[in-house]
XYZ file of C-alpha atoms in Angstrom:
599
model
C 35.384 -7.506 0.222
C 31.870 -6.108 1.321
C 30.168 -7.438 4.241
C 28.760 -11.160 4.656
C 25.206 -10.075 4.723
C 24.864 -6.537 4.030
C 22.307 -7.483 1.666
C 20.543 -10.404 3.417
C 18.337 -8.540 6.079
C 15.558 -8.476 3.614
C 15.797 -11.635 2.761
C 13.337 -13.200 5.258
C 10.521 -11.239 3.456
C 11.098 -13.306 0.151
C 10.213 -16.928 1.763
C 6.599 -17.019 0.519
C 6.120 -20.996 0.125
C 4.772 -22.350 3.548
C 5.134 -26.138 2.076
C 9.143 -25.701 1.939
C 12.362 -25.558 3.732
C 14.284 -22.669 1.647
C 17.745 -22.227 1.011
C 18.964 -19.539 -0.375
C 21.465 -16.612 -1.287
C 20.791 -12.928 -1.668
C 24.416 -11.716 -1.836
C 25.991 -9.239 -4.715
C 28.353 -10.520 -6.864
C 31.974 -10.904 -5.740
C 30.604 -11.074 -2.198
C 30.928 -14.049 0.145
C 28.281 -16.461 -0.498
C 26.958 -17.099 2.971
C 24.136 -19.773 2.586
C 21.472 -19.051 4.672
C 18.500 -21.460 5.803
C 15.187 -20.192 6.888
C 11.873 -21.607 7.329
C 8.799 -19.871 6.280
C 7.198 -19.718 9.970
C 10.486 -18.106 11.481
C 9.475 -14.940 9.249
C 10.392 -12.512 12.183
C 9.113 -9.272 10.890
C 5.766 -10.613 9.221
C 2.454 -10.498 11.199
C 2.761 -13.136 13.915
C -0.716 -14.550 12.176
C -0.756 -12.790 8.935
C -2.480 -15.274 6.898
C -5.620 -15.487 9.466
C -8.220 -13.251 9.223
C -9.301 -13.785 12.781
C -6.384 -11.988 14.278
C -5.501 -8.795 12.016
C -4.337 -6.832 14.761
C -1.825 -8.805 16.160
C 1.747 -8.304 15.181
C 5.153 -8.434 16.303
C 6.876 -5.249 17.553
C 9.657 -3.793 19.568
C 7.922 -4.781 22.907
C 7.089 -8.159 22.210
C 9.944 -9.559 19.611
C 13.640 -9.142 20.120
C 16.016 -11.434 17.719
C 17.552 -14.353 19.705
C 21.320 -14.036 20.231
C 23.618 -15.544 22.715
C 25.366 -12.007 22.971
C 22.335 -11.101 25.547
C 23.748 -13.755 27.705
C 26.742 -11.484 28.531
C 24.121 -8.208 29.172
C 22.323 -10.202 31.670
C 25.125 -11.661 33.209
C 26.660 -8.287 33.710
C 23.311 -6.937 35.686
C 22.236 -10.189 37.522
C 26.080 -11.975 38.218
C 28.053 -8.352 38.234
C 30.253 -9.492 41.117
C 30.583 -13.334 40.159
C 33.825 -14.633 38.900
C 33.664 -14.953 35.084
C 37.254 -16.127 34.003
C 40.188 -17.815 35.803
C 43.358 -18.087 34.301
C 46.074 -19.289 36.699
C 49.479 -18.817 34.575
C 48.775 -14.913 34.319
C 46.942 -14.457 37.727
C 43.681 -13.439 35.679
C 40.404 -13.010 37.273
C 37.626 -11.134 36.137
C 33.900 -10.630 37.057
C 31.033 -10.636 35.029
C 30.547 -6.734 34.872
C 34.556 -6.765 33.997
C 34.152 -9.063 31.056
C 30.989 -7.350 29.741
C 33.242 -3.937 29.872
C 36.155 -5.809 28.011
C 34.201 -7.242 25.430
C 32.080 -3.717 24.655
C 35.396 -2.134 24.302
C 36.851 -4.589 22.168
C 33.869 -4.409 19.914
C 34.353 -0.610 19.971
C 37.928 -0.821 18.616
C 36.872 -3.494 15.940
C 34.534 -1.191 14.441
C 36.246 1.964 15.102
C 40.290 1.311 14.829
C 40.205 -1.951 12.740
C 37.123 -0.904 10.381
C 35.251 -4.053 10.806
C 31.645 -3.998 9.052
C 28.901 -6.023 9.471
C 29.355 -9.759 8.070
C 32.952 -9.078 8.163
C 34.759 -12.314 9.183
C 37.211 -12.432 12.392
C 39.430 -15.287 12.688
C 41.189 -16.548 16.178
C 43.979 -19.207 16.624
C 44.591 -19.668 19.908
C 44.397 -22.009 23.011
C 41.586 -21.857 25.522
C 42.564 -18.212 27.017
C 40.597 -15.723 28.322
C 41.099 -13.470 25.323
C 38.856 -16.382 23.383
C 35.842 -16.304 25.698
C 35.886 -12.729 25.152
C 36.265 -12.923 21.231
C 33.424 -15.078 21.154
C 31.303 -12.089 22.563
C 32.850 -9.451 21.113
C 32.804 -10.248 17.404
C 29.263 -10.828 17.100
C 28.567 -7.697 19.331
C 30.456 -5.889 16.466
C 28.271 -7.272 14.206
C 30.807 -9.358 12.561
C 31.335 -13.182 12.258
C 33.516 -15.380 14.473
C 35.740 -17.888 12.772
C 37.633 -19.718 15.537
C 40.552 -22.072 13.607
C 41.812 -25.471 14.594
C 45.431 -24.693 16.534
C 46.632 -28.091 15.068
C 46.284 -26.776 11.282
C 49.698 -26.490 9.055
C 50.103 -23.098 7.324
C 48.792 -24.602 3.814
C 45.553 -25.240 5.417
C 45.213 -22.125 7.431
C 46.161 -20.072 4.529
C 43.164 -21.826 2.636
C 40.794 -21.447 5.331
C 41.662 -18.017 5.849
C 41.049 -17.071 1.953
C 37.891 -19.420 1.670
C 36.327 -17.348 4.997
C 37.662 -14.321 3.695
C 38.691 -13.116 7.060
C 39.648 -9.715 7.778
C 41.490 -10.045 10.804
C 43.067 -12.841 12.755
C 43.737 -12.886 16.473
C 46.702 -15.418 17.167
C 48.266 -16.537 20.365
C 51.725 -16.103 20.364
C 52.433 -19.352 20.299
C 51.272 -19.755 16.912
C 53.060 -16.624 15.508
C 55.510 -18.354 13.345
C 52.565 -20.675 11.902
C 50.432 -17.448 11.070
C 53.174 -15.760 9.639
C 53.978 -18.717 7.104
C 50.020 -18.894 6.172
C 50.016 -14.659 5.750
C 52.992 -15.233 3.651
C 51.230 -17.682 1.774
C 48.330 -15.547 0.868
C 50.392 -12.841 0.309
C 52.064 -14.899 -2.392
C 48.485 -15.740 -4.279
C 48.194 -11.664 -4.847
C 45.438 -11.788 -1.955
C 45.205 -9.109 0.828
C 46.140 -10.985 3.640
C 44.182 -10.574 6.924
C 45.302 -8.011 9.596
C 47.391 -9.756 12.335
C 46.473 -8.996 16.383
C 48.826 -10.358 18.732
C 47.558 -12.288 21.811
C 50.367 -11.741 24.279
C 51.233 -14.819 26.259
C 52.245 -14.774 29.950
C 56.036 -14.871 29.627
C 56.706 -12.943 26.768
C 56.152 -9.061 24.971
C 55.470 -8.362 21.282
C 58.464 -7.549 19.434
C 56.654 -7.286 16.371
C 56.130 -4.043 14.310
C 53.325 -2.562 12.769
C 50.894 -5.313 14.650
C 48.449 -4.644 17.253
C 48.873 -6.558 20.354
C 45.434 -7.752 22.026
C 45.304 -5.666 25.229
C 46.128 -2.555 23.222
C 43.425 -3.094 20.919
C 41.176 -3.657 23.544
C 41.850 -0.903 25.652
C 41.886 1.795 22.530
C 37.858 1.073 22.466
C 34.843 2.682 23.968
C 32.802 0.904 26.851
C 29.678 2.929 25.794
C 30.068 1.237 22.676
C 26.621 0.445 21.042
C 26.211 -2.912 20.447
C 25.148 -4.145 16.954
C 22.647 -6.521 17.546
C 21.541 -9.012 14.659
C 19.276 -7.638 12.370
C 17.847 -10.989 12.164
C 18.423 -13.975 14.353
C 19.128 -15.901 11.379
C 21.949 -13.892 10.823
C 25.551 -15.444 11.028
C 27.537 -15.893 14.429
C 29.748 -17.744 13.493
C 32.005 -20.229 10.972
C 33.255 -23.461 12.395
C 35.273 -25.601 9.712
C 34.775 -29.318 10.121
C 37.742 -31.342 11.449
C 38.284 -33.078 8.130
C 38.359 -36.469 9.707
C 36.917 -38.143 6.397
C 37.177 -35.184 4.080
C 38.057 -32.018 3.302
C 37.083 -29.273 6.047
C 33.710 -27.330 5.273
C 32.770 -24.020 6.870
C 29.726 -24.479 8.867
C 27.795 -21.398 9.151
C 25.897 -20.975 12.647
C 23.208 -18.621 13.187
C 22.580 -16.155 16.387
C 19.196 -18.146 16.624
C 20.697 -21.647 16.840
C 23.766 -20.594 18.662
C 21.290 -19.059 21.349
C 19.024 -22.336 21.496
C 22.054 -24.754 21.662
C 23.726 -22.662 24.182
C 20.460 -23.334 26.483
C 20.145 -26.847 25.472
C 23.463 -28.102 26.224
C 23.766 -26.481 29.589
C 20.463 -28.185 30.511
C 21.653 -31.380 29.179
C 24.410 -30.900 31.220
C 22.769 -30.746 34.221
C 23.933 -27.310 35.230
C 22.249 -25.005 37.753
C 23.102 -21.567 38.160
C 27.027 -20.599 39.485
C 28.771 -23.825 37.551
C 32.639 -23.747 37.633
C 33.601 -25.151 34.340
C 37.132 -26.286 33.408
C 37.741 -25.503 29.735
C 39.430 -29.110 28.429
C 37.163 -28.811 25.502
C 39.059 -26.827 22.556
C 36.836 -23.476 22.349
C 37.431 -23.375 18.476
C 35.452 -26.677 18.219
C 31.537 -25.686 17.848
C 32.576 -22.723 19.829
C 33.185 -24.738 22.851
C 29.897 -26.848 22.054
C 28.275 -23.670 22.923
C 29.041 -23.668 26.621
C 31.212 -20.432 25.754
C 28.146 -18.462 25.611
C 25.918 -20.968 27.876
C 28.010 -20.201 30.822
C 27.384 -16.604 30.604
C 23.318 -17.418 30.892
C 23.911 -19.284 34.432
C 26.958 -16.818 35.554
C 29.076 -19.661 35.142
C 33.021 -19.436 36.119
C 35.690 -20.149 33.008
C 38.336 -21.992 34.361
C 40.711 -21.705 31.307
C 43.666 -23.883 30.481
C 46.311 -23.421 27.863
C 47.047 -27.182 27.734
C 45.263 -30.457 28.775
C 47.134 -32.713 30.991
C 45.838 -35.118 33.647
C 47.817 -33.451 36.403
C 46.719 -29.988 35.382
C 42.620 -31.421 35.068
C 43.171 -32.952 38.954
C 44.768 -29.856 40.279
C 42.215 -27.582 38.618
C 39.276 -29.511 39.961
C 40.988 -29.626 43.303
C 41.916 -25.731 43.191
C 39.046 -23.993 41.843
C 36.411 -26.698 42.867
C 35.189 -27.414 39.460
C 31.790 -28.707 39.140
C 31.359 -29.547 35.223
C 33.797 -30.294 32.331
C 33.475 -31.744 28.848
C 35.663 -34.041 26.892
C 36.039 -36.366 24.002
C 36.751 -40.217 24.785
C 40.330 -39.420 24.741
C 40.354 -37.036 27.326
C 38.112 -39.490 29.554
C 40.847 -42.228 28.567
C 43.454 -39.403 29.647
C 41.830 -39.252 32.803
C 41.131 -42.768 33.913
C 44.987 -43.979 33.323
C 46.716 -40.802 35.362
C 49.103 -42.074 37.616
C 48.265 -42.566 41.207
C 50.768 -39.603 41.978
C 49.099 -37.215 39.826
C 45.861 -37.924 40.964
C 43.672 -35.889 43.570
C 40.733 -36.741 45.645
C 37.395 -34.802 43.949
C 36.012 -32.370 46.009
C 32.642 -33.250 44.862
C 31.015 -35.303 41.955
C 32.452 -33.627 38.891
C 29.904 -34.068 35.848
C 31.712 -34.229 32.423
C 29.926 -34.179 28.948
C 31.495 -36.645 26.454
C 30.966 -36.764 22.743
C 32.811 -36.715 19.749
C 33.191 -40.453 19.425
C 31.039 -43.498 21.631
C 32.918 -44.225 25.068
C 33.242 -47.575 25.951
C 31.027 -48.935 28.721
C 34.092 -49.801 30.733
C 35.795 -46.617 30.586
C 32.245 -44.957 31.884
C 32.771 -47.404 34.576
C 36.290 -46.286 35.205
C 35.386 -42.658 35.296
C 32.150 -42.848 37.805
C 34.455 -45.088 40.033
C 36.807 -42.036 40.089
C 34.015 -39.880 41.044
C 32.923 -38.141 37.783
C 29.208 -38.348 36.925
C 29.248 -39.023 33.003
C 26.634 -37.418 30.683
C 26.949 -38.964 27.235
C 25.942 -36.592 24.121
C 26.005 -37.182 20.545
C 26.007 -34.203 17.670
C 28.013 -32.763 15.256
C 29.707 -29.475 13.993
C 26.592 -29.137 11.693
C 24.393 -29.252 14.621
C 26.122 -26.930 16.975
C 27.553 -29.448 18.780
C 25.415 -31.590 21.179
C 21.979 -32.886 19.275
C 21.465 -35.622 21.724
C 22.097 -36.990 25.128
C 21.293 -39.977 26.992
C 18.888 -38.858 29.540
C 19.215 -40.842 32.712
C 15.622 -42.973 33.668
C 15.434 -43.378 37.721
C 14.210 -46.861 36.741
C 17.557 -47.555 35.502
C 19.266 -46.902 39.047
C 18.477 -50.598 40.057
C 19.776 -52.446 37.233
C 22.700 -54.192 37.249
C 26.014 -52.406 36.818
C 26.544 -53.864 33.310
C 23.323 -53.080 31.928
C 23.622 -49.577 33.093
C 26.676 -48.936 31.620
C 25.570 -50.317 28.034
C 22.193 -48.021 28.596
C 24.561 -45.139 29.214
C 26.856 -45.533 26.002
C 23.839 -45.011 23.959
C 23.499 -41.638 21.994
C 19.769 -41.240 23.731
C 17.090 -38.815 22.246
C 16.996 -35.519 20.873
C 17.787 -32.422 23.419
C 15.065 -29.637 24.463
C 16.162 -27.654 21.158
C 16.028 -30.036 18.357
C 12.720 -30.762 16.932
C 13.194 -34.264 15.641
C 16.234 -36.986 15.613
C 15.433 -39.787 13.742
C 17.020 -43.291 12.109
C 16.139 -43.369 8.536
C 16.686 -45.202 5.055
C 19.027 -42.937 3.591
C 17.808 -43.625 0.043
C 13.834 -44.139 0.373
C 13.617 -41.813 3.881
C 11.632 -44.354 5.648
C 12.215 -44.749 9.184
C 13.695 -47.998 10.304
C 12.155 -50.436 12.964
C 12.878 -49.334 16.759
C 14.150 -52.619 17.350
C 17.601 -52.313 18.193
C 18.758 -54.083 15.192
C 18.164 -52.299 11.939
C 20.465 -50.022 10.881
C 19.643 -46.305 9.137
C 20.875 -43.060 8.853
C 20.759 -40.378 11.703
C 18.645 -37.195 10.649
C 18.287 -34.241 12.596
C 15.752 -31.312 11.816
C 15.061 -28.260 14.084
C 16.469 -24.882 15.193
C 20.023 -26.150 16.086
C 20.756 -27.312 12.636
C 23.419 -25.294 10.617
C 22.402 -22.646 8.204
C 24.538 -24.244 5.576
C 28.247 -24.893 4.412
C 29.827 -21.390 3.201
C 30.161 -20.966 -0.422
C 29.163 -25.023 -1.138
C 25.395 -25.209 -2.019
C 26.219 -28.317 -3.691
C 26.989 -29.906 -0.245
C 24.618 -27.870 1.693
C 21.635 -29.128 -1.016
C 22.967 -32.711 -0.171
C 23.217 -32.720 3.429
C 19.288 -31.324 3.496
C 17.835 -33.396 0.805
C 14.337 -34.833 1.785
C 13.950 -32.103 4.419
C 16.273 -33.475 7.155
C 20.009 -32.915 7.907
C 22.125 -36.049 7.042
C 24.900 -36.898 9.879
C 26.218 -39.599 7.350
C 26.456 -41.739 10.931
C 24.628 -45.036 11.278
C 22.614 -45.882 14.073
C 19.950 -48.336 15.101
C 16.661 -47.166 17.342
C 15.867 -48.973 20.391
C 12.331 -49.938 21.374
C 12.300 -47.185 24.126
C 13.017 -44.629 21.455
C 16.869 -44.186 22.060
C 19.243 -43.981 19.318
C 22.861 -46.152 19.365
C 25.500 -44.734 16.842
C 27.217 -47.899 15.394
C 29.181 -46.184 12.877
C 30.063 -43.665 10.375
C 28.749 -44.707 7.081
C 32.399 -44.663 5.639
C 33.894 -46.451 8.566
C 31.445 -49.434 8.467
C 33.256 -52.705 7.171
C 31.479 -55.227 5.030
C 32.955 -58.733 5.258
C 31.257 -61.388 3.200
C 28.079 -59.604 3.092
C 27.650 -58.641 6.678
C 27.875 -55.307 8.164
C 30.811 -54.905 10.807
C 30.286 -52.171 13.261
C 33.743 -50.691 14.169
C 32.671 -49.430 17.249
C 31.614 -53.019 18.405
C 35.260 -54.121 17.900
C 36.441 -51.162 19.491
C 34.570 -51.496 23.014
C 36.092 -55.110 23.062
C 39.298 -54.003 22.329
C 39.039 -51.155 24.845
C 38.234 -54.379 27.530
C 41.415 -56.019 27.195
C 43.571 -54.749 30.472
C 46.484 -53.693 28.190
C 44.979 -51.762 25.678
C 45.097 -47.975 25.932
C 43.654 -46.519 22.678
C 42.046 -48.675 19.925
C 40.990 -48.129 16.075
C 39.347 -50.504 13.709
C 39.175 -49.953 9.949
C 38.595 -51.954 6.757
C 41.454 -54.108 5.387
C 40.809 -55.310 1.647
C 40.491 -58.830 1.287
C 40.360 -61.052 -1.869
C 37.859 -63.689 -0.285
C 35.811 -61.629 2.080
C 36.060 -58.472 0.476
C 36.810 -56.501 3.841
C 38.483 -57.845 6.849
C 38.518 -55.894 10.604
C 41.798 -54.273 10.793
C 43.004 -53.200 14.742
C 45.256 -50.199 15.393
C 46.389 -50.888 18.820
C 48.275 -48.241 21.666
C 49.384 -50.415 24.520
C 49.451 -48.966 28.243
C 52.793 -48.173 29.469
C 54.334 -51.331 30.639
C 52.436 -54.005 28.687
C 54.387 -56.133 26.006
C 51.438 -58.163 24.547
C 51.634 -60.029 20.826
C 48.790 -59.537 18.231
C 48.077 -63.249 18.263
C 46.865 -62.637 22.073
C 44.530 -59.601 20.935
C 42.896 -61.486 18.392
C 42.260 -64.726 20.965
C 40.973 -62.020 23.155
C 38.264 -60.884 20.290
C 37.527 -64.224 19.310
C 36.611 -65.065 23.026
C 34.197 -61.515 23.037
C 32.819 -61.337 19.476
C 31.311 -63.481 16.688
C 34.022 -65.123 14.483
C 33.402 -62.487 11.419
C 33.885 -59.684 13.563
C 37.049 -60.673 15.126
C 40.185 -58.561 13.756
C 42.653 -60.612 11.308
C 45.140 -57.738 11.468
C 46.557 -56.125 14.707
C 49.172 -53.176 14.324
C 50.896 -51.546 17.365
C 51.095 -47.715 16.931
C 50.530 -44.155 18.086
C 47.090 -43.130 16.735
C 46.583 -39.953 14.855
C 43.937 -37.806 16.162
C 42.589 -34.403 15.347
C 42.762 -31.538 17.834
C 39.520 -32.358 19.242
C 40.619 -35.774 20.170
C 38.984 -37.828 17.148
C 41.122 -40.620 15.922
C 41.665 -39.782 12.173
C 40.434 -42.940 10.989
C 41.001 -41.704 7.012
C 45.058 -42.219 7.740
C 44.329 -45.312 9.231
C 42.330 -46.419 6.316
C 44.877 -45.033 3.450
C 47.475 -47.446 5.521
C 45.147 -50.756 5.898
C 44.381 -50.083 1.946
C 48.497 -50.144 1.296
C 48.475 -53.664 3.120
C 46.676 -55.282 0.598
C 44.945 -58.420 0.874
C 45.946 -60.787 3.617
C 45.956 -64.106 1.705
C-alpha cells in the first residue's frame, strides 16, 4: 500500500471557493481513501492576503510560518524541561526525563523509517494499556511521518482484524498481555489473502520475548539513530492519528485527527483542566481514547509527569496519588463512581486537591458532591471522538460560590461552553438548522464548528457528508441551552424515550436513580409499550450488601420524578461497558426490546 497522503500535499492549493467548507479526496486509486477537511482561509502556502492588492508583499515564509503539530511540544520539553521527569511506571521502576523521552522517540522514529520501512502516511497501530511505550509511540509515529492508530484493548479478534484491515496498518505494537488476541487477529487477516501487519511486542515487566521472527519494542528502539531528522508534516492538515469510535450505538468509524487539531485541542484541554507548569498526571483515561483526550501530547507542552497505570483500581488510584503527589487526572463517571465507593481501608488522604476532568457521560450531581467531599476538584467537560475529545467544559463562575450546595452541583453537572479552540458550539434544530431558544427547555442537537473538529471519517464519504451537513458537525446529542449560554446535554438522539408523545431524558431518570443509597450504577432505555409507545426501563446494579426490590426503586422514582418519567420496569444486573467506561446502551436496548410490551 502506498502512503495515506503521499499525493495530497498539494491539495490545499485546490481550494478556491471562499464561501464553502470543502471535503475532498486527492488520493490515487487503490490508496487509502483518507478524507481531509480544509477551510479556504487555512491555505498556509498562499499569500496571507493574496486577494488584497493593498498588501502585495506580505507572504508566509519559513521565518513566520511553521505547521502546527504537537511534535513540537516534545522538542520544546527536551530543551525547557530537560531534567524534569517525563514518565513514571512503578511495576518496571521506569523513570525517564523529558530529554531521555525525546531521545527515545527520535530513535524509535528512526527505526520505524530505516528498519521497518515506514513511509509518510503509513498507519502504525497499537494495542496496549497505559504503559510508557504508548506515550513514546504517540510522538515517535508522527515524527516518522506516519499516522498512529491506537486500538481499543477490549476488542475481540474479529473486530481487531477488521480495523487493522480498514486502516491498512503496516505494523502493530502489541503489549504482551494481548499477544494471543493479536495473533488470532493476524491469522484472520492472513486467511483473507491479505498481508498482515508486522508484529512488534511490548515486553511486560515479568516476561521475555519468546516469539521468533518478531521485533521486541526495546530492541527495535535501540536500533534507531538519535540524530534522526524528524519528518515534519507537509501541512498542518496532514493526519496525525486515526481513532475508531467506541461503537456504543453503531459500528465503529475511523475518525481522522490532523496535526493542527491535535495541537490546538492539546492546548485547550490543559487550559480547561486548570494545569499550570509541571503538573503530575495520573493515567486513568485509556490512552487509546482520543489519544488520551489529547493530554498525552499536552503534558509535554507544560513539562508534566505521566504516571502510568497498567490497570485501574480504586486502591491503585489512591496509592498513586499519595506516592507521586498527583495533581491532575481524568476519567469517565464510572471512574468517579469507583472512587467514591472505594472501601475506607483502601483510601488514603489526598496530599492536596486533585483536579479530575470527567466526561463521556454526564456525572450525576450527587457523584460530583461525593468526589468533592473526598478532596477532588471536578471539572466537567463534554466532547466526542470527532472533536478530538473535549469540546466544551463547565467554566466555573466566581459568583456561583455563594449559591446553596444543591444549586452549585446542578450548575457544575452542565456541559458548559466551548473551550478556547472551538469556534462555535450551539444547540439547533437538526432539520431546519435554526438555533433553539436559550430557555433551558427547548431541545435541539449539539453542533460544533472549529479547528478541533475531525478531518473526516476514513473511507466513508457518505458518513462525513452527513456529519458536516449545513456547515456544522452534528453530534447526535440532544441538549438545551440555558439563558447564560451554557448547554446541558439531555440524551443521545437514539436514547431519548418518547412515551405518549412526551420526550423523556434518560439522563434525568438516571440522575434520580443514582441518588438512591443502594444504587451503584444505573442506565435507562426504552421498552416497547402497546399503549404509550415506549416506557422507561431501568437497569440497575446495587452496591455490595444491599438487597432492594424493584418496587422500592419504582416508588423512589415516583417521589422524585413526574409520573410519566418513572420506570415501569427495573432489572438488576451488571451493566455492559466500553473500555472507556461508557455504558453500552445498545445492548440494553436490545434486551428491553426483547421483553416486549409490559401489558
